[in-house]
XYZ file of C-alpha atoms in Angstrom:
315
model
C -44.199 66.725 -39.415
C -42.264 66.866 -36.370
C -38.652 66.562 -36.024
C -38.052 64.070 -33.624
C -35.047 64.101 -31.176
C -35.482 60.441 -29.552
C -33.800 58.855 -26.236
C -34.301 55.193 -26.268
C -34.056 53.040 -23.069
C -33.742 49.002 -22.585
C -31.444 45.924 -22.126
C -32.594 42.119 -22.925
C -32.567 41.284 -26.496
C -36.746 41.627 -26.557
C -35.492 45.563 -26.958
C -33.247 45.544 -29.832
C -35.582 44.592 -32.566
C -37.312 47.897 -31.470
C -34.237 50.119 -31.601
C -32.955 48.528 -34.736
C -36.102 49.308 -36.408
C -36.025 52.798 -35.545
C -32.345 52.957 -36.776
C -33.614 51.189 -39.506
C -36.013 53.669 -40.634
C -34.178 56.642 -40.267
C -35.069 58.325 -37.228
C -32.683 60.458 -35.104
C -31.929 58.169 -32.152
C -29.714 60.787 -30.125
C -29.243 58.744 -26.691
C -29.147 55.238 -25.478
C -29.621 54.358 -22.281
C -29.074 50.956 -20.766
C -27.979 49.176 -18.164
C -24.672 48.946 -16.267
C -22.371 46.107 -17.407
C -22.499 42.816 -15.327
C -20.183 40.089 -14.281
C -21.230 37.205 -15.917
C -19.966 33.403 -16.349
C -17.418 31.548 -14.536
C -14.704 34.322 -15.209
C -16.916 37.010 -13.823
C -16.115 38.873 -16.840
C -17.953 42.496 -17.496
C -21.326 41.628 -19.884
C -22.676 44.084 -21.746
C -26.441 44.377 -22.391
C -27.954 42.978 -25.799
C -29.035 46.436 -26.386
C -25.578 48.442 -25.547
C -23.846 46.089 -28.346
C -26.280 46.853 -30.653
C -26.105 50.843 -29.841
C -22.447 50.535 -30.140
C -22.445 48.602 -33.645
C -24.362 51.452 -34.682
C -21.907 54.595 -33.111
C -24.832 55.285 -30.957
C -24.357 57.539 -27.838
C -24.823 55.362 -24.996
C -25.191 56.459 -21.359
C -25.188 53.499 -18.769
C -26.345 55.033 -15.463
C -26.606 53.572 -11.956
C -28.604 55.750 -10.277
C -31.630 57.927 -12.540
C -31.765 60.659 -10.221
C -28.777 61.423 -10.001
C -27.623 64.920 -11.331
C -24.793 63.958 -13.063
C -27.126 61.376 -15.315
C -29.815 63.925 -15.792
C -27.740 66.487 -16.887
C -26.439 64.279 -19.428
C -29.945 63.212 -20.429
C -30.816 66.895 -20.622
C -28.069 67.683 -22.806
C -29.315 65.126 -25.177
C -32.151 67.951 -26.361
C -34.334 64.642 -26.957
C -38.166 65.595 -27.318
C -39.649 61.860 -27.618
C -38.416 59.095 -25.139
C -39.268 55.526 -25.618
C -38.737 52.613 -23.598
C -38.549 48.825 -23.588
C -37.869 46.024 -20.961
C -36.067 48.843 -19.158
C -36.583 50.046 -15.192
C -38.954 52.482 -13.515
C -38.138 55.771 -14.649
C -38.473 58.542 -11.682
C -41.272 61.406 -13.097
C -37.918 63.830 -13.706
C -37.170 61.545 -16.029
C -40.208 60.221 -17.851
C -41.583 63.961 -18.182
C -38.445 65.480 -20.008
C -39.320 65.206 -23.582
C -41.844 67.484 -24.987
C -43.685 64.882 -26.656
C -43.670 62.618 -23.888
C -42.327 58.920 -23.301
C -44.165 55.983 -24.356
C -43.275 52.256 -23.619
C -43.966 48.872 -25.068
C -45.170 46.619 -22.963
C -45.506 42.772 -23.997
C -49.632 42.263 -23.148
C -52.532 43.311 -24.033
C -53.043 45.799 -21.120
C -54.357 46.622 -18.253
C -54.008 42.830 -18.163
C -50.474 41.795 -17.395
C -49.163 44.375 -15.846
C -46.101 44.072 -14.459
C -42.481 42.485 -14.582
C -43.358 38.619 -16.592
C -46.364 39.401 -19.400
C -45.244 36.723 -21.635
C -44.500 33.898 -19.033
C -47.994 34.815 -17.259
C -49.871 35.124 -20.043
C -48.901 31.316 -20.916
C -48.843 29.910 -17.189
C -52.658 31.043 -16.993
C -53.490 29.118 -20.269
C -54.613 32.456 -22.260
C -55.162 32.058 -25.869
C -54.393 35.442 -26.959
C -51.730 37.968 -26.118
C -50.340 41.186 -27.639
C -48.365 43.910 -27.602
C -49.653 47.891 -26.474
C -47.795 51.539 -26.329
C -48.523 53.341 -23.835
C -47.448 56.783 -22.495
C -45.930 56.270 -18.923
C -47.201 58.042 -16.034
C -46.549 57.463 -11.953
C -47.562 54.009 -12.109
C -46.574 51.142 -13.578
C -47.631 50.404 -16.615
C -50.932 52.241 -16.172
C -50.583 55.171 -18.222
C -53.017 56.124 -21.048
C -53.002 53.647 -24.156
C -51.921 54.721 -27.686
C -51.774 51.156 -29.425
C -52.542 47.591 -29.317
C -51.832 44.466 -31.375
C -52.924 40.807 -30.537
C -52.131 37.803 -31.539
C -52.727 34.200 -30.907
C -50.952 31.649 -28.619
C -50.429 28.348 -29.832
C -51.556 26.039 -27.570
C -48.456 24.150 -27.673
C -45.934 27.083 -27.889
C -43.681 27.889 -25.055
C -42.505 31.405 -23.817
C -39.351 31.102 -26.014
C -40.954 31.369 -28.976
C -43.661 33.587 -28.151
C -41.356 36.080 -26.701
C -39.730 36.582 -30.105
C -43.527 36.769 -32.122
C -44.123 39.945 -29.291
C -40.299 41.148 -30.221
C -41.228 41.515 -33.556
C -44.920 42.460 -33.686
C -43.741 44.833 -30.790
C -41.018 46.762 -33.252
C -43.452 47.270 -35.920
C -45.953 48.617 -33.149
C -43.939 51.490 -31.691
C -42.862 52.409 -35.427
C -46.578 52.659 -35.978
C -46.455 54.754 -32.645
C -43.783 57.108 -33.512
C -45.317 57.783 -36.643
C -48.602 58.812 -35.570
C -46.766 60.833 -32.949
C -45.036 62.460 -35.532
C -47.310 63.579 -37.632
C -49.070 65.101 -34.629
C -52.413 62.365 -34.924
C -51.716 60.242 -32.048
C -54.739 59.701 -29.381
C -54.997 58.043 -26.895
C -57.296 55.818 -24.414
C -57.507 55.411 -20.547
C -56.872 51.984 -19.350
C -60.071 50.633 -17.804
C -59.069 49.399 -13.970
C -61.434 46.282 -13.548
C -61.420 44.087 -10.316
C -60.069 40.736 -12.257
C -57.205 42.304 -13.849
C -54.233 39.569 -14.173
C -51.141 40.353 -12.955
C -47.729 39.851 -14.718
C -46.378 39.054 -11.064
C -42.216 38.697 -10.673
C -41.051 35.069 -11.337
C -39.312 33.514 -8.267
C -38.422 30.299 -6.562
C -41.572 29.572 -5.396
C -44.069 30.450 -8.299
C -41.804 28.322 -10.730
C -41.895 25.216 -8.500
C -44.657 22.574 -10.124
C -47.412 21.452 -8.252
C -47.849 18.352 -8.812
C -51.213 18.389 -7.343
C -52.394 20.214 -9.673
C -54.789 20.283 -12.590
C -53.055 18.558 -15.457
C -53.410 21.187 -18.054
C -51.964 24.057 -15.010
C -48.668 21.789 -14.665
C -48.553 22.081 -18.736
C -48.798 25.549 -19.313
C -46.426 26.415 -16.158
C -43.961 24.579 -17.479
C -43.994 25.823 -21.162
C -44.713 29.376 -19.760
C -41.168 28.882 -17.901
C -39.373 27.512 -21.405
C -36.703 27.958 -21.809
C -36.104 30.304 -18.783
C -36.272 30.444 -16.329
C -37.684 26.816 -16.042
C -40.365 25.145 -13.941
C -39.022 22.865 -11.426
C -39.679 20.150 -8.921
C -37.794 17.757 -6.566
C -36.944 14.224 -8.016
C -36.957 11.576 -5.257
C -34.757 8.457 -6.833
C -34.112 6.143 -3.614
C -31.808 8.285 -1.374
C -31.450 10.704 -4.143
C -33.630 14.183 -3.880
C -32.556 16.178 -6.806
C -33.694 19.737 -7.643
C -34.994 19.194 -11.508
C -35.995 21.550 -14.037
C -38.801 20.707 -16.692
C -38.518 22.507 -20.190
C -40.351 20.183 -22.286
C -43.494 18.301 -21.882
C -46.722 17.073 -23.305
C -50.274 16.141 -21.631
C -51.730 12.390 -21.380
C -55.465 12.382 -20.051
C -56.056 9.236 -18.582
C -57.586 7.359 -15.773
C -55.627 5.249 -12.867
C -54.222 3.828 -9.984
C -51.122 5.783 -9.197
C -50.237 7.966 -6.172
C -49.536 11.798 -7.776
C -46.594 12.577 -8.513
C -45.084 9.063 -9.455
C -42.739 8.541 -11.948
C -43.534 6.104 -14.632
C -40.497 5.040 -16.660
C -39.550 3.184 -19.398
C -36.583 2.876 -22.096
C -38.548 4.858 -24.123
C -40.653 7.670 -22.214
C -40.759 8.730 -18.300
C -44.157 10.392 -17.510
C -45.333 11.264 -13.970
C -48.758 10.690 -12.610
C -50.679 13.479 -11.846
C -55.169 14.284 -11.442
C -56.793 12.529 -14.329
C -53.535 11.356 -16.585
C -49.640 12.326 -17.093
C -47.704 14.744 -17.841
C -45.351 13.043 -20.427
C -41.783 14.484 -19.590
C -39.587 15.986 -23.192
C -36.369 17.752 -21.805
C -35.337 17.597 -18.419
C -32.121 19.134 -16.630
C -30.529 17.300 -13.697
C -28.530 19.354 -11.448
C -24.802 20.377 -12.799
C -26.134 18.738 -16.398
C -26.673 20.180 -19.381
C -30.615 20.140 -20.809
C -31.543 17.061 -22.125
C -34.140 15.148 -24.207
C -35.700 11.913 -22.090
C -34.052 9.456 -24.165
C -30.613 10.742 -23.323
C -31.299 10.635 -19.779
C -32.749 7.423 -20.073
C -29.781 5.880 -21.683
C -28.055 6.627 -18.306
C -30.330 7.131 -15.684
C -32.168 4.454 -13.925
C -35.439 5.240 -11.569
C -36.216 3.826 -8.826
C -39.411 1.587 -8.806
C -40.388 4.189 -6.312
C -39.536 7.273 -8.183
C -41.408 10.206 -7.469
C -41.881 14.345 -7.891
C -42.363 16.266 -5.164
Protein backbone atom coordinates (compact mmCIF):
# COMPACT_ATOMS: atom_id res chain seq x y z
CA UNK A 1 0.00 0.00 0.00
CA UNK A 2 1.09 3.38 -0.65
CA UNK A 3 1.41 6.11 1.74
CA UNK A 4 -0.38 8.83 0.44
CA UNK A 5 0.63 12.54 0.97
CA UNK A 6 -2.60 14.34 -0.60
CA UNK A 7 -3.16 18.19 -1.70
CA UNK A 8 -6.77 18.79 -2.20
CA UNK A 9 -8.11 21.75 -4.29
CA UNK A 10 -11.85 23.36 -4.55
CA UNK A 11 -14.38 26.01 -3.31
CA UNK A 12 -18.39 25.68 -3.77
CA UNK A 13 -19.98 23.42 -1.35
CA UNK A 14 -20.28 20.51 -4.35
CA UNK A 15 -16.38 20.03 -3.00
CA UNK A 16 -16.70 19.52 0.60
CA UNK A 17 -18.56 16.31 0.71
CA UNK A 18 -15.39 15.06 -1.16
CA UNK A 19 -12.82 16.43 1.27
CA UNK A 20 -14.85 15.51 4.28
CA UNK A 21 -14.93 12.04 3.15
CA UNK A 22 -11.37 11.79 2.76
CA UNK A 23 -10.94 13.34 6.30
CA UNK A 24 -13.43 11.04 7.15
CA UNK A 25 -11.64 8.01 6.27
CA UNK A 26 -8.42 8.71 7.49
CA UNK A 27 -6.26 9.80 4.84
CA UNK A 28 -3.39 12.32 5.22
CA UNK A 29 -4.84 15.48 3.67
CA UNK A 30 -1.54 17.69 4.02
CA UNK A 31 -2.69 20.94 1.94
CA UNK A 32 -5.79 22.76 1.04
CA UNK A 33 -6.01 24.91 -1.52
CA UNK A 34 -8.87 27.22 -2.30
CA UNK A 35 -9.86 30.24 -3.34
CA UNK A 36 -9.17 33.83 -2.23
CA UNK A 37 -11.82 35.30 0.11
CA UNK A 38 -14.55 37.53 -1.53
CA UNK A 39 -16.61 40.52 -0.67
CA UNK A 40 -19.91 39.43 -0.44
CA UNK A 41 -23.48 40.96 0.62
CA UNK A 42 -24.49 44.41 1.17
CA UNK A 43 -21.56 45.02 3.73
CA UNK A 44 -18.99 43.82 1.28
CA UNK A 45 -17.74 41.75 4.00
CA UNK A 46 -14.66 39.13 3.25
CA UNK A 47 -16.52 35.44 2.38
CA UNK A 48 -14.76 32.60 2.76
CA UNK A 49 -15.18 29.56 0.46
CA UNK A 50 -17.50 26.54 1.62
CA UNK A 51 -14.46 24.50 1.37
CA UNK A 52 -11.82 26.87 3.41
CA UNK A 53 -14.45 26.68 6.48
CA UNK A 54 -14.58 23.25 6.31
CA UNK A 55 -10.53 22.89 6.05
CA UNK A 56 -10.35 25.20 8.91
CA UNK A 57 -12.98 23.25 11.22
CA UNK A 58 -10.74 20.51 10.64
CA UNK A 59 -7.00 22.42 11.50
CA UNK A 60 -6.30 21.80 7.92
CA UNK A 61 -3.37 23.70 6.24
CA UNK A 62 -4.92 25.95 3.87
CA UNK A 63 -3.12 27.96 1.17
CA UNK A 64 -5.41 30.54 -0.71
CA UNK A 65 -3.38 31.68 -3.74
CA UNK A 66 -4.06 34.34 -6.38
CA UNK A 67 -1.89 33.62 -8.90
CA UNK A 68 -0.73 29.45 -9.48
CA UNK A 69 2.39 30.27 -11.04
CA UNK A 70 3.62 32.21 -8.97
CA UNK A 71 6.87 31.14 -7.08
CA UNK A 72 5.99 32.06 -3.87
CA UNK A 73 2.66 29.61 -4.15
CA UNK A 74 4.61 26.82 -5.69
CA UNK A 75 7.15 26.76 -3.32
CA UNK A 76 4.66 26.43 -0.73
CA UNK A 77 2.89 23.68 -2.65
CA UNK A 78 6.27 22.00 -3.00
CA UNK A 79 6.96 22.10 0.52
CA UNK A 80 3.79 20.28 1.12
CA UNK A 81 5.83 16.82 -0.03
CA UNK A 82 2.19 15.82 -1.36
CA UNK A 83 2.46 12.77 -3.87
CA UNK A 84 -1.43 12.55 -4.91
CA UNK A 85 -3.37 15.82 -5.81
CA UNK A 86 -7.05 15.85 -6.26
CA UNK A 87 -9.33 18.38 -7.37
CA UNK A 88 -12.96 19.50 -7.39
CA UNK A 89 -14.98 22.52 -8.80
CA UNK A 90 -11.60 24.24 -8.59
CA UNK A 91 -9.65 26.36 -11.62
CA UNK A 92 -7.29 25.32 -14.40
CA UNK A 93 -4.24 24.21 -12.89
CA UNK A 94 -0.97 25.33 -15.04
CA UNK A 95 1.07 21.73 -16.00
CA UNK A 96 3.77 22.91 -13.03
CA UNK A 97 1.17 22.38 -11.00
CA UNK A 98 -0.96 19.43 -12.04
CA UNK A 99 2.37 17.30 -12.66
CA UNK A 100 3.90 17.72 -9.06
CA UNK A 101 2.73 14.71 -7.28
CA UNK A 102 4.24 11.45 -8.07
CA UNK A 103 1.09 9.74 -8.39
CA UNK A 104 -0.48 12.28 -10.36
CA UNK A 105 -3.72 14.55 -9.93
CA UNK A 106 -7.06 13.35 -10.68
CA UNK A 107 -10.36 15.44 -10.68
CA UNK A 108 -14.04 14.85 -10.34
CA UNK A 109 -15.93 16.11 -12.75
CA UNK A 110 -19.92 16.17 -12.45
CA UNK A 111 -20.84 14.15 -16.07
CA UNK A 112 -20.45 11.32 -17.54
CA UNK A 113 -17.49 12.37 -19.80
CA UNK A 114 -16.27 13.28 -22.68
CA UNK A 115 -19.85 14.57 -22.64
CA UNK A 116 -20.16 17.73 -20.62
CA UNK A 117 -17.13 19.01 -20.61
CA UNK A 118 -16.67 22.10 -19.33
CA UNK A 119 -17.68 24.83 -16.66
CA UNK A 120 -21.98 23.86 -16.10
CA UNK A 121 -22.29 19.69 -16.35
CA UNK A 122 -25.20 19.57 -14.12
CA UNK A 123 -27.24 22.62 -15.47
CA UNK A 124 -26.49 21.30 -19.19
CA UNK A 125 -27.08 18.02 -18.66
CA UNK A 126 -30.80 19.05 -17.51
CA UNK A 127 -31.33 22.06 -20.07
CA UNK A 128 -30.76 19.36 -22.94
CA UNK A 129 -33.46 17.02 -21.40
CA UNK A 130 -30.84 14.01 -20.73
CA UNK A 131 -32.10 11.23 -18.69
CA UNK A 132 -28.96 10.09 -17.24
CA UNK A 133 -25.94 11.80 -15.76
CA UNK A 134 -22.96 10.82 -13.57
CA UNK A 135 -20.04 11.45 -12.04
CA UNK A 136 -16.14 10.34 -13.59
CA UNK A 137 -12.32 10.72 -12.17
CA UNK A 138 -10.14 11.51 -14.33
CA UNK A 139 -6.37 12.26 -14.31
CA UNK A 140 -5.85 15.90 -15.66
CA UNK A 141 -3.70 16.61 -18.48
CA UNK A 142 -3.27 20.05 -20.80
CA UNK A 143 -6.79 20.17 -21.58
CA UNK A 144 -9.73 20.55 -19.98
CA UNK A 145 -11.26 17.92 -18.72
CA UNK A 146 -9.88 15.55 -21.35
CA UNK A 147 -7.45 13.58 -19.58
CA UNK A 148 -7.52 9.74 -19.40
CA UNK A 149 -10.58 8.22 -17.37
CA UNK A 150 -10.16 6.19 -14.13
CA UNK A 151 -13.96 6.01 -12.99
CA UNK A 152 -17.48 6.50 -13.77
CA UNK A 153 -20.84 6.36 -11.99
CA UNK A 154 -24.35 7.17 -13.51
CA UNK A 155 -27.35 7.78 -12.37
CA UNK A 156 -30.77 8.77 -13.39
CA UNK A 157 -32.47 12.22 -13.75
CA UNK A 158 -35.84 12.58 -12.68
CA UNK A 159 -37.74 14.01 -15.14
CA UNK A 160 -39.12 16.50 -12.88
CA UNK A 161 -35.96 17.26 -10.77
CA UNK A 162 -34.23 20.53 -11.02
CA UNK A 163 -30.39 21.26 -10.86
CA UNK A 164 -30.70 21.90 -7.07
CA UNK A 165 -31.33 18.70 -6.21
CA UNK A 166 -29.41 16.89 -8.66
CA UNK A 167 -26.35 18.79 -7.86
CA UNK A 168 -26.37 17.36 -4.33
CA UNK A 169 -27.19 13.37 -5.72
CA UNK A 170 -23.60 14.13 -7.96
CA UNK A 171 -22.07 15.71 -4.48
CA UNK A 172 -22.59 12.66 -2.87
CA UNK A 173 -22.25 9.87 -5.44
CA UNK A 174 -19.16 12.05 -6.45
CA UNK A 175 -17.43 11.64 -2.70
CA UNK A 176 -17.89 8.03 -2.65
CA UNK A 177 -16.35 7.94 -6.30
CA UNK A 178 -12.96 9.55 -5.71
CA UNK A 179 -12.73 7.42 -2.34
CA UNK A 180 -13.17 4.49 -4.67
CA UNK A 181 -10.40 6.36 -6.76
CA UNK A 182 -7.92 6.92 -4.12
CA UNK A 183 -8.18 3.53 -3.08
CA UNK A 184 -7.44 1.82 -6.17
CA UNK A 185 -4.65 4.35 -6.53
CA UNK A 186 -3.39 3.27 -3.43
CA UNK A 187 -3.11 0.00 -3.62
CA UNK A 188 -1.24 0.53 -6.89
CA UNK A 189 -4.44 -1.19 -9.25
CA UNK A 190 -5.76 1.84 -10.78
CA UNK A 191 -6.15 1.83 -14.83
CA UNK A 192 -7.24 3.83 -16.78
CA UNK A 193 -9.18 4.61 -20.25
CA UNK A 194 -8.76 7.28 -23.05
CA UNK A 195 -11.71 9.44 -23.54
CA UNK A 196 -13.15 8.74 -26.99
CA UNK A 197 -13.35 12.41 -28.92
CA UNK A 198 -16.62 11.95 -31.07
CA UNK A 199 -18.02 14.79 -33.35
CA UNK A 200 -21.48 15.21 -31.18
CA UNK A 201 -19.89 15.59 -27.94
CA UNK A 202 -22.16 18.06 -25.66
CA UNK A 203 -20.67 20.76 -24.19
CA UNK A 204 -21.04 21.93 -20.52
CA UNK A 205 -20.80 25.60 -22.05
CA UNK A 206 -20.44 28.73 -19.29
CA UNK A 207 -23.91 29.99 -18.14
CA UNK A 208 -24.48 33.70 -19.02
CA UNK A 209 -27.08 36.33 -19.67
CA UNK A 210 -27.99 35.23 -22.79
CA UNK A 211 -28.15 31.31 -22.61
CA UNK A 212 -30.40 31.68 -19.38
CA UNK A 213 -32.92 33.99 -21.10
CA UNK A 214 -36.23 31.71 -22.12
CA UNK A 215 -37.32 31.47 -25.46
CA UNK A 216 -40.49 31.60 -25.53
CA UNK A 217 -40.64 30.38 -28.98
CA UNK A 218 -39.56 27.49 -28.18
CA UNK A 219 -40.49 23.84 -27.95
CA UNK A 220 -42.52 23.44 -24.80
CA UNK A 221 -40.61 20.70 -23.18
CA UNK A 222 -36.96 23.04 -24.08
CA UNK A 223 -38.58 26.07 -22.00
CA UNK A 224 -39.17 23.22 -19.13
CA UNK A 225 -35.99 21.75 -18.77
CA UNK A 226 -34.11 25.31 -19.15
CA UNK A 227 -35.81 26.51 -16.52
CA UNK A 228 -35.42 23.58 -13.99
CA UNK A 229 -31.79 23.16 -15.32
CA UNK A 230 -31.33 26.94 -14.01
CA UNK A 231 -33.15 26.05 -10.37
CA UNK A 232 -32.42 27.43 -8.13
CA UNK A 233 -29.40 29.33 -9.65
CA UNK A 234 -28.75 30.90 -11.44
CA UNK A 235 -32.40 31.10 -12.82
CA UNK A 236 -33.95 31.22 -16.28
CA UNK A 237 -35.40 34.47 -17.10
CA UNK A 238 -37.57 36.49 -19.40
CA UNK A 239 -39.08 40.02 -19.73
CA UNK A 240 -42.68 40.50 -18.27
CA UNK A 241 -44.63 43.11 -20.26
CA UNK A 242 -47.65 44.29 -17.71
CA UNK A 243 -49.09 47.57 -19.53
CA UNK A 244 -46.19 50.11 -19.28
CA UNK A 245 -44.41 47.78 -17.03
CA UNK A 246 -41.32 45.60 -18.66
CA UNK A 247 -39.87 43.75 -15.80
CA UNK A 248 -36.80 41.48 -15.91
CA UNK A 249 -38.36 38.06 -14.26
CA UNK A 250 -36.79 35.01 -13.17
CA UNK A 251 -38.60 31.50 -13.45
CA UNK A 252 -37.59 28.78 -10.78
CA UNK A 253 -40.56 26.70 -10.79
CA UNK A 254 -42.75 25.38 -13.44
CA UNK A 255 -44.73 22.56 -14.89
CA UNK A 256 -45.79 21.61 -18.66
CA UNK A 257 -49.57 21.79 -20.05
CA UNK A 258 -49.84 20.24 -23.69
CA UNK A 259 -52.64 21.69 -25.25
CA UNK A 260 -54.07 23.13 -28.36
CA UNK A 261 -55.17 27.01 -29.00
CA UNK A 262 -55.70 30.34 -29.99
CA UNK A 263 -53.19 32.44 -28.18
CA UNK A 264 -50.29 34.57 -29.50
CA UNK A 265 -46.84 32.91 -27.74
CA UNK A 266 -45.81 34.16 -25.05
CA UNK A 267 -49.18 35.42 -23.45
CA UNK A 268 -49.88 35.38 -20.06
CA UNK A 269 -52.94 33.61 -18.92
CA UNK A 270 -53.95 34.49 -15.36
CA UNK A 271 -56.20 33.69 -12.88
CA UNK A 272 -56.65 33.86 -8.89
CA UNK A 273 -55.47 30.62 -8.86
CA UNK A 274 -52.66 29.82 -11.58
CA UNK A 275 -50.79 32.21 -14.28
CA UNK A 276 -49.52 30.06 -17.24
CA UNK A 277 -48.08 31.52 -20.47
CA UNK A 278 -48.85 30.34 -23.92
CA UNK A 279 -46.28 28.87 -25.73
CA UNK A 280 -46.08 25.95 -29.26
CA UNK A 281 -48.65 23.31 -28.55
CA UNK A 282 -49.79 24.21 -24.68
CA UNK A 283 -48.38 26.20 -21.45
CA UNK A 284 -45.93 26.33 -19.42
CA UNK A 285 -47.78 26.53 -16.01
CA UNK A 286 -45.68 29.12 -13.91
CA UNK A 287 -44.69 27.67 -9.79
CA UNK A 288 -42.21 30.32 -8.31
CA UNK A 289 -41.46 33.41 -9.87
CA UNK A 290 -39.11 36.40 -8.67
CA UNK A 291 -40.00 39.99 -9.58
CA UNK A 292 -37.23 42.36 -9.56
CA UNK A 293 -35.98 43.63 -5.87
CA UNK A 294 -38.55 40.65 -4.47
CA UNK A 295 -37.89 37.83 -2.77
CA UNK A 296 -38.83 34.22 -4.68
CA UNK A 297 -42.23 33.49 -4.59
CA UNK A 298 -44.91 30.81 -5.15
CA UNK A 299 -47.80 32.09 -7.87
CA UNK A 300 -50.38 32.38 -5.35
CA UNK A 301 -48.44 34.92 -3.36
CA UNK A 302 -47.87 36.97 -6.28
CA UNK A 303 -51.25 36.64 -7.27
CA UNK A 304 -52.65 37.89 -4.07
CA UNK A 305 -50.93 41.21 -5.08
CA UNK A 306 -50.21 41.39 -8.50
CA UNK A 307 -52.68 42.10 -11.16
CA UNK A 308 -51.89 41.36 -15.12
CA UNK A 309 -52.77 43.13 -17.62
CA UNK A 310 -55.40 41.60 -20.06
CA UNK A 311 -52.49 42.02 -22.36
CA UNK A 312 -49.80 40.47 -20.34
CA UNK A 313 -47.10 38.96 -22.07
CA UNK A 314 -43.27 37.27 -21.96
CA UNK A 315 -40.89 38.35 -24.08
Amino acid sequence: MKDLRIVFMGTPDFAVDTLKTLVENNYNVVGVITAPDKPAGRGRKLHESAVKQYAVSQNLNVLQPTNLKSEDFLNELKALEANLQIVVAFRMLPKVVWQMPEYGTFNLHASLLPNYRGAAPINWAIINGETTTGVSTFFINEDIDTGDMILQESIAIDPEENVGSLHDKLMTIGSALVLKTVKQIESDSVTTTPQKDTADIKTAYKLNRDNCKINWEAPIDDIYNLIRGLSPYPGAWCTLVNGEEHLDVKIYASSKEPAEHDYTIGSVIASKKELKVAVLNGYINIKEIKLPGKRAMDIKSLLNGYEFNVNAKML
